[in-house]
Amino acid sequence: MKRFFLVLLSFFLLLSFGSCSQERVCRGDFFAFDTYHTVSIYGMSEPEADALLSDLEAETRALENVFSFYLDDSELARLNRERKALLSDPLYSALLSAAKIKTETNGAFSPTLGALTSLWGVGREGFLPPAEKEIAAALAASSPDLTLSGGSASLPEGMLLDAGGFAKGVLAERLVEKVRASSCSRAVLSLGGNVGVYSADGSYEFRIGITDPHAPEKTAGYLLLRSGFLSVSGHYERYSEYAGQRYSHILDPRTGRPADSDVVSAAVWSEDGLLADALSTAFVVMGREEALAFFSETDREFGAVLFLSDGTVALTDNLKGSFVETP
Ligand code: AMP
Ligand code: MG
């Protein structure tokens, strides 16, 4: 029996309206990057908000044409085919950051694991776990580093890049930049597992609900945020089942198999959208101990909520007080 599940919306937006309840809100949603995006814009007239929403949707489509693994004509897909290319600024700078995080996380996060994601095809209709020999070959092709220099990238034999673990973090950053350049007073952008929040004077406190990975129709709790990006990665977001076993879309690039740590979902907040997106994926691979050790040892600024397989939650010290568990 093969089944495919896709939970599209990872966040529940619990906005506290308080004294701003009179402010006009405009909402827009659209489908891109294989997921739904929802944008809420406050304090603009309807024509202004509509123009901003169209601009955000257009920017999303432009970035999808850069980062998509599945659109045949995206810049990333072309690089995967041609193996060597001079890249656009957004792709080159995102790949530089992603490659750096690959090194810092000891390969738990890897933008070069496309041969593995493609082989496993988790979420595809008719999912079948691959054979050992195929896994070993895709792992060998995915492990080396890609070469980035002078605006160009070149891929070693067999390697494929997959931006699925960081592209929506880049998207969230780009869209919040556009919102910042507008006259909007505050905004919440929920972009397939990545949320960006913005308020013009930076003082508004947003309550962002986080899905309970053990019961995805519920919230496990919420985080209080004034700025930045919150990214959530979890097995529940996309998986396939075969012969009674679940296979997650989050792969461990060190073993070539679906991640199998004690972290079933990770929420990461950072002022850096790409970092939040990459680390939320990495922590599901690393597990609690390695993730918390990474937090203690790195200079990177972020906070994490780790949802563990035994139903408990582990927090980095800086989020104690900001995360409120649902009773
Ligand atoms: P996210 O939803 O941000 O956790 O990203 C998951 C997507 O990133 C998957 O669907 C794959 O396309 C890709 N991916 C899976 N495992 C990893 C990993 N360990 N590092 C980087 N990207 C990954
Ligand atoms: Mg991610």
Coordinates of C-alpha atoms and ligand atoms in Angstrom, one line a residue:
M1 CA 0.0 0.0 0.0
K2 CA 1.6 3.2 -1.1
R3 CA 0.2 6.5 0.1
F4 CA 1.3 10.0 -0.3
F5 CA 0.6 12.8 2.1
L6 CA 1.3 16.5 1.7
V7 CA 0.5 18.9 4.5
L8 CA 0.5 22.2 2.7
L9 CA 0.2 24.8 5.5
S10 CA 2.8 24.5 8.2
F11 CA 1.9 27.5 10.2
F12 CA -1.1 28.9 12.0
L13 CA -1.0 32.6 12.1
L14 CA -2.2 33.7 15.5
L15 CA -2.1 37.4 15.2
S16 CA -2.8 39.5 18.2
F17 CA -4.7 42.5 17.0
G18 CA -4.8 44.6 20.2
S19 CA -4.7 48.3 19.6
C20 CA -4.2 47.9 15.8
S21 CA -7.5 46.2 15.3
Q22 CA -8.8 49.2 13.3
E23 CA -6.0 48.9 10.8
R24 CA -7.0 47.8 7.3
V25 CA -5.8 44.3 6.4
C26 CA -5.5 42.8 2.9
R27 CA -4.8 39.2 2.3
G28 CA -3.5 37.4 -0.8
D29 CA -2.6 33.8 -1.4
F30 CA -0.9 32.1 -4.3
F31 CA 0.6 28.7 -5.3
A32 CA 4.3 28.5 -6.2
F33 CA 7.3 26.4 -5.3
D34 CA 4.9 23.5 -5.0
T35 CA 3.2 25.0 -2.0
Y36 CA 0.8 27.7 -0.8
H37 CA 1.8 31.2 0.2
T38 CA -0.3 33.6 2.3
V39 CA 0.5 37.3 2.7
S40 CA -1.3 39.6 5.1
I41 CA -0.7 43.4 4.7
Y42 CA -1.8 46.0 7.1
G43 CA -2.3 49.7 6.9
M44 CA -2.5 50.2 3.1
S45 CA -5.5 51.3 1.0
E46 CA -6.9 48.5 -1.1
P47 CA -5.4 49.6 -4.4
E48 CA -2.0 50.0 -2.8
A49 CA -2.2 46.6 -1.1
D50 CA -3.3 45.0 -4.3
A51 CA -0.3 46.5 -6.2
L52 CA 2.0 45.3 -3.4
L53 CA 0.5 41.8 -3.5
S54 CA 0.9 41.5 -7.3
D55 CA 4.5 42.7 -6.9
L56 CA 5.2 40.0 -4.3
E57 CA 3.6 37.3 -6.4
A58 CA 5.6 38.4 -9.4
E59 CA 8.8 38.3 -7.4
T60 CA 7.9 34.8 -6.1
R61 CA 7.5 33.6 -9.7
A62 CA 10.8 35.2 -10.7
L63 CA 12.6 33.4 -7.9
E64 CA 10.9 30.1 -8.7
N65 CA 12.4 30.5 -12.2
V66 CA 15.8 30.7 -10.5
F67 CA 15.6 28.1 -7.7
S68 CA 13.1 25.4 -8.8
F69 CA 14.4 21.9 -9.0
Y70 CA 11.3 20.9 -11.0
L71 CA 10.8 23.7 -13.5
D72 CA 12.9 22.4 -16.5
D73 CA 13.9 25.9 -17.4
S74 CA 14.8 27.3 -14.0
E75 CA 18.4 28.6 -13.7
L76 CA 19.2 25.8 -11.2
A77 CA 17.8 23.1 -13.5
R78 CA 19.9 24.5 -16.3
L79 CA 23.0 24.4 -14.1
N80 CA 22.2 20.8 -13.1
R81 CA 22.1 19.9 -16.9
E82 CA 25.0 22.0 -18.1
R83 CA 27.3 21.4 -15.1
K84 CA 29.0 24.7 -15.3
A85 CA 27.6 28.2 -15.6
L86 CA 27.9 31.9 -14.8
L87 CA 25.1 32.5 -12.3
S88 CA 22.7 35.3 -11.5
D89 CA 23.4 37.2 -8.2
P90 CA 20.6 35.7 -6.2
L91 CA 21.6 32.1 -7.1
Y92 CA 25.3 32.7 -6.7
S93 CA 25.0 34.4 -3.3
A94 CA 22.5 31.8 -2.0
L95 CA 24.7 28.9 -3.1
L96 CA 27.7 30.5 -1.4
S97 CA 25.7 30.8 1.9
A98 CA 24.2 27.3 1.6
A99 CA 27.7 25.8 0.9
K100 CA 29.0 27.5 4.0
I101 CA 26.2 26.1 6.1
K102 CA 26.9 22.6 4.7
T103 CA 30.5 22.9 6.0
E104 CA 29.4 24.4 9.4
T105 CA 26.8 21.6 10.0
N106 CA 29.2 18.9 9.0
G107 CA 27.0 18.1 6.0
A108 CA 23.7 17.7 7.9
F109 CA 22.4 20.4 5.6
S110 CA 23.5 19.9 2.0
P111 CA 22.4 21.9 -1.1
T112 CA 24.3 19.3 -3.2
L113 CA 22.1 16.3 -2.3
G114 CA 19.9 16.5 -5.5
A115 CA 20.9 13.1 -6.7
L116 CA 19.6 11.6 -3.5
T117 CA 16.3 13.6 -3.4
S118 CA 15.8 12.7 -7.0
L119 CA 16.5 9.0 -6.4
W120 CA 14.2 8.8 -3.3
G121 CA 11.4 10.9 -4.9
V122 CA 9.6 11.1 -1.6
G123 CA 6.1 12.4 -2.2
R124 CA 6.0 11.2 -5.8
E125 CA 3.0 9.1 -6.9
G126 CA 4.0 5.3 -6.9
F127 CA 6.8 5.8 -4.3
L128 CA 9.2 2.8 -4.0
P129 CA 12.3 2.8 -1.8
P130 CA 15.5 2.7 -3.9
A131 CA 18.0 -0.2 -3.8
E132 CA 21.1 -0.1 -1.7
K133 CA 23.4 0.1 -4.7
E134 CA 21.5 3.1 -6.1
I135 CA 21.7 4.9 -2.7
A136 CA 25.4 4.3 -2.5
A137 CA 25.9 5.8 -6.0
A138 CA 23.7 8.9 -5.3
L139 CA 25.5 9.4 -1.9
A140 CA 28.9 9.3 -3.6
A141 CA 27.7 11.9 -6.2
S142 CA 26.2 14.2 -3.5
S143 CA 29.0 14.2 -1.0
P144 CA 31.7 16.4 -2.7
D145 CA 31.6 20.2 -2.5
L146 CA 30.6 22.2 -5.5
T147 CA 33.0 24.8 -6.8
L148 CA 32.0 28.4 -6.6
S149 CA 34.2 31.1 -7.9
G150 CA 34.0 34.5 -9.6
G151 CA 30.2 34.2 -10.0
S152 CA 30.3 30.8 -11.6
A153 CA 29.5 27.3 -10.3
S154 CA 30.8 23.9 -11.5
L155 CA 29.4 20.6 -10.4
P156 CA 31.4 17.4 -10.2
E157 CA 30.2 14.3 -12.1
G158 CA 26.8 13.1 -11.1
M159 CA 26.1 15.9 -8.6
L160 CA 22.7 17.7 -8.7
L161 CA 21.9 20.8 -6.7
D162 CA 18.6 21.0 -4.7
A163 CA 17.5 24.4 -3.3
G164 CA 14.4 22.9 -1.6
G165 CA 16.0 23.3 1.8
F166 CA 16.8 27.0 1.5
A167 CA 15.0 28.7 -1.4
K168 CA 11.9 29.6 0.5
G169 CA 14.1 31.3 3.1
V170 CA 15.6 33.4 0.3
L171 CA 12.1 34.1 -1.0
A172 CA 11.0 35.2 2.5
E173 CA 13.9 37.7 2.7
R174 CA 13.3 39.1 -0.7
L175 CA 9.6 39.6 -0.1
V176 CA 10.1 41.3 3.3
E177 CA 12.6 43.7 1.6
K178 CA 9.8 44.6 -0.9
V179 CA 7.4 45.1 2.0
R180 CA 9.9 47.3 3.8
A181 CA 10.2 49.5 0.7
S182 CA 6.4 50.1 0.7
S183 CA 4.2 52.2 2.9
C184 CA 2.7 49.2 4.7
S185 CA 2.7 49.4 8.5
R186 CA 3.1 45.7 9.1
A187 CA 3.0 42.4 7.3
V188 CA 3.1 38.6 7.9
L189 CA 4.3 36.4 5.0
S190 CA 3.7 32.7 5.3
L191 CA 5.7 31.0 2.5
G192 CA 5.4 27.2 2.7
G193 CA 7.0 26.6 6.0
N194 CA 8.8 29.9 6.3
V195 CA 7.3 33.0 7.9
G196 CA 8.6 36.5 7.6
V197 CA 7.3 39.2 9.9
Y198 CA 7.6 43.0 9.5
S199 CA 6.4 46.1 11.3
A200 CA 7.5 49.6 10.3
D201 CA 8.8 50.6 13.7
G202 CA 9.8 47.1 14.7
S203 CA 7.8 47.2 17.9
Y204 CA 4.8 45.0 17.0
E205 CA 4.8 41.6 18.7
F206 CA 3.5 38.9 16.4
R207 CA 2.3 35.5 17.7
I208 CA 3.2 32.8 15.2
G209 CA 1.7 29.4 15.9
I210 CA 3.8 26.3 15.2
T211 CA 2.2 23.1 13.9
D212 CA 2.3 20.1 16.3
P213 CA 4.2 17.5 14.3
H214 CA 2.4 14.7 16.3
A215 CA -1.0 16.1 15.4
P216 CA -0.5 18.4 12.4
E217 CA -4.1 19.8 12.5
K218 CA -3.2 21.5 15.8
T219 CA -0.7 24.1 17.0
A220 CA 1.9 22.9 19.5
G221 CA 2.5 26.5 20.7
Y222 CA 3.5 29.9 19.5
L223 CA 6.5 32.1 19.3
L224 CA 6.4 35.8 20.0
L225 CA 8.4 37.6 17.3
R226 CA 9.1 41.3 16.5
S227 CA 11.1 40.7 13.3
G228 CA 13.0 38.2 11.2
F229 CA 12.1 34.8 9.9
L230 CA 10.8 31.6 11.3
S231 CA 11.2 28.4 9.4
V232 CA 9.8 25.0 10.3
S233 CA 10.9 21.7 8.8
G234 CA 9.3 18.4 9.8
H235 CA 8.7 14.9 8.6
Y236 CA 4.9 15.5 8.7
E237 CA 5.2 18.1 5.9
R238 CA 5.9 15.6 3.2
Y239 CA 6.4 11.8 3.3
S240 CA 5.6 8.6 1.5
E241 CA 4.6 5.3 2.9
Y242 CA 5.6 1.9 1.7
A243 CA 5.0 -1.5 3.3
G244 CA 3.8 0.1 6.5
Q245 CA 6.9 2.3 6.8
R246 CA 7.1 6.1 6.5
Y247 CA 9.8 7.8 4.5
S248 CA 10.5 11.5 5.1
H249 CA 11.4 14.1 2.5
I250 CA 14.2 15.3 4.8
L251 CA 17.2 13.2 4.0
D252 CA 20.4 12.7 5.9
P253 CA 23.1 13.6 3.4
R254 CA 25.6 11.6 5.5
T255 CA 23.8 8.3 5.1
G256 CA 21.8 8.9 1.9
R257 CA 18.6 7.9 3.7
P258 CA 15.6 9.7 5.2
A259 CA 16.6 11.5 8.5
D260 CA 16.0 9.3 11.5
S261 CA 17.0 11.4 14.6
D262 CA 15.0 12.1 17.7
V263 CA 14.0 15.5 16.2
V264 CA 10.8 15.1 14.2
S265 CA 10.3 18.8 13.5
A266 CA 12.4 21.9 14.1
A267 CA 11.4 25.6 14.1
V268 CA 14.3 28.1 13.7
W269 CA 14.1 31.8 14.1
S270 CA 16.8 34.1 12.7
E271 CA 17.2 37.6 11.2
D272 CA 18.7 35.7 8.3
G273 CA 16.0 33.9 6.3
L274 CA 18.2 31.5 4.4
L275 CA 20.0 30.5 7.7
A276 CA 16.6 29.8 9.4
D277 CA 15.4 27.7 6.5
A278 CA 18.7 25.7 6.3
L279 CA 19.1 25.1 10.0
S280 CA 15.5 24.0 10.5
T281 CA 16.2 21.2 7.9
A282 CA 19.7 20.5 9.4
F283 CA 18.3 20.0 13.0
V284 CA 15.9 17.3 11.9
V285 CA 18.9 15.5 10.5
M286 CA 21.2 16.2 13.5
G287 CA 18.9 15.4 16.3
R288 CA 18.7 17.1 19.7
E289 CA 22.2 16.6 21.0
E290 CA 24.1 17.7 17.9
A291 CA 21.7 20.6 17.2
L292 CA 22.1 22.0 20.8
A293 CA 25.9 21.5 20.6
F294 CA 25.9 23.4 17.3
F295 CA 23.9 26.3 19.0
S296 CA 26.5 26.5 21.8
E297 CA 29.5 26.4 19.6
T298 CA 28.5 28.7 16.7
D299 CA 28.7 32.5 16.3
R300 CA 25.5 32.4 14.2
E301 CA 22.5 34.1 15.7
F302 CA 19.3 32.1 15.8
G303 CA 16.9 30.4 18.2
A304 CA 15.4 26.9 17.9
V305 CA 12.4 24.9 19.1
L306 CA 13.0 21.2 18.6
F307 CA 10.1 18.8 18.7
L308 CA 11.2 15.4 19.8
S309 CA 9.9 11.9 19.0
D310 CA 8.9 11.3 22.6
G311 CA 6.5 14.3 22.5
T312 CA 8.7 16.7 24.5
V313 CA 10.2 20.0 23.3
A314 CA 13.7 21.3 23.6
L315 CA 14.5 25.0 23.3
T316 CA 17.7 26.9 22.9
D317 CA 18.3 29.1 25.9
N318 CA 17.5 32.4 24.1
L319 CA 13.9 31.3 23.3
K320 CA 13.0 30.4 26.8
G321 CA 10.2 32.9 27.5
S322 CA 9.3 33.5 23.8
F323 CA 7.8 30.1 23.1
V324 CA 4.5 29.4 24.7
E325 CA 3.3 25.8 24.5
T326 CA -0.4 25.1 23.8
P327 CA -1.9 23.6 27.0
Ligands
AMP1 P1 12.6 22.0 4.2 O1 11.1 21.9 4.0 O2 13.0 23.4 4.2 O3 13.0 21.3 5.4 O4 13.3 21.4 3.0 C1 13.1 20.1 2.6 C2 13.5 20.0 1.2 O5 14.9 20.3 1.0 C3 13.3 18.6 0.7 O6 12.1 18.4 0.1 C4 14.5 18.4 -0.3 O7 14.2 19.0 -1.5 C5 15.6 19.2 0.4 N1 16.3 18.5 1.4 C6 16.0 17.3 2.0 N2 17.0 17.0 3.0 C7 17.9 18.0 3.0 C8 19.1 18.2 3.7 N3 19.5 17.4 4.6 N4 19.8 19.4 3.4 C9 19.3 20.2 2.4 N5 18.2 20.1 1.7 C10 17.5 19.0 2.0
MG2 MG 14.6 24.3 5.2

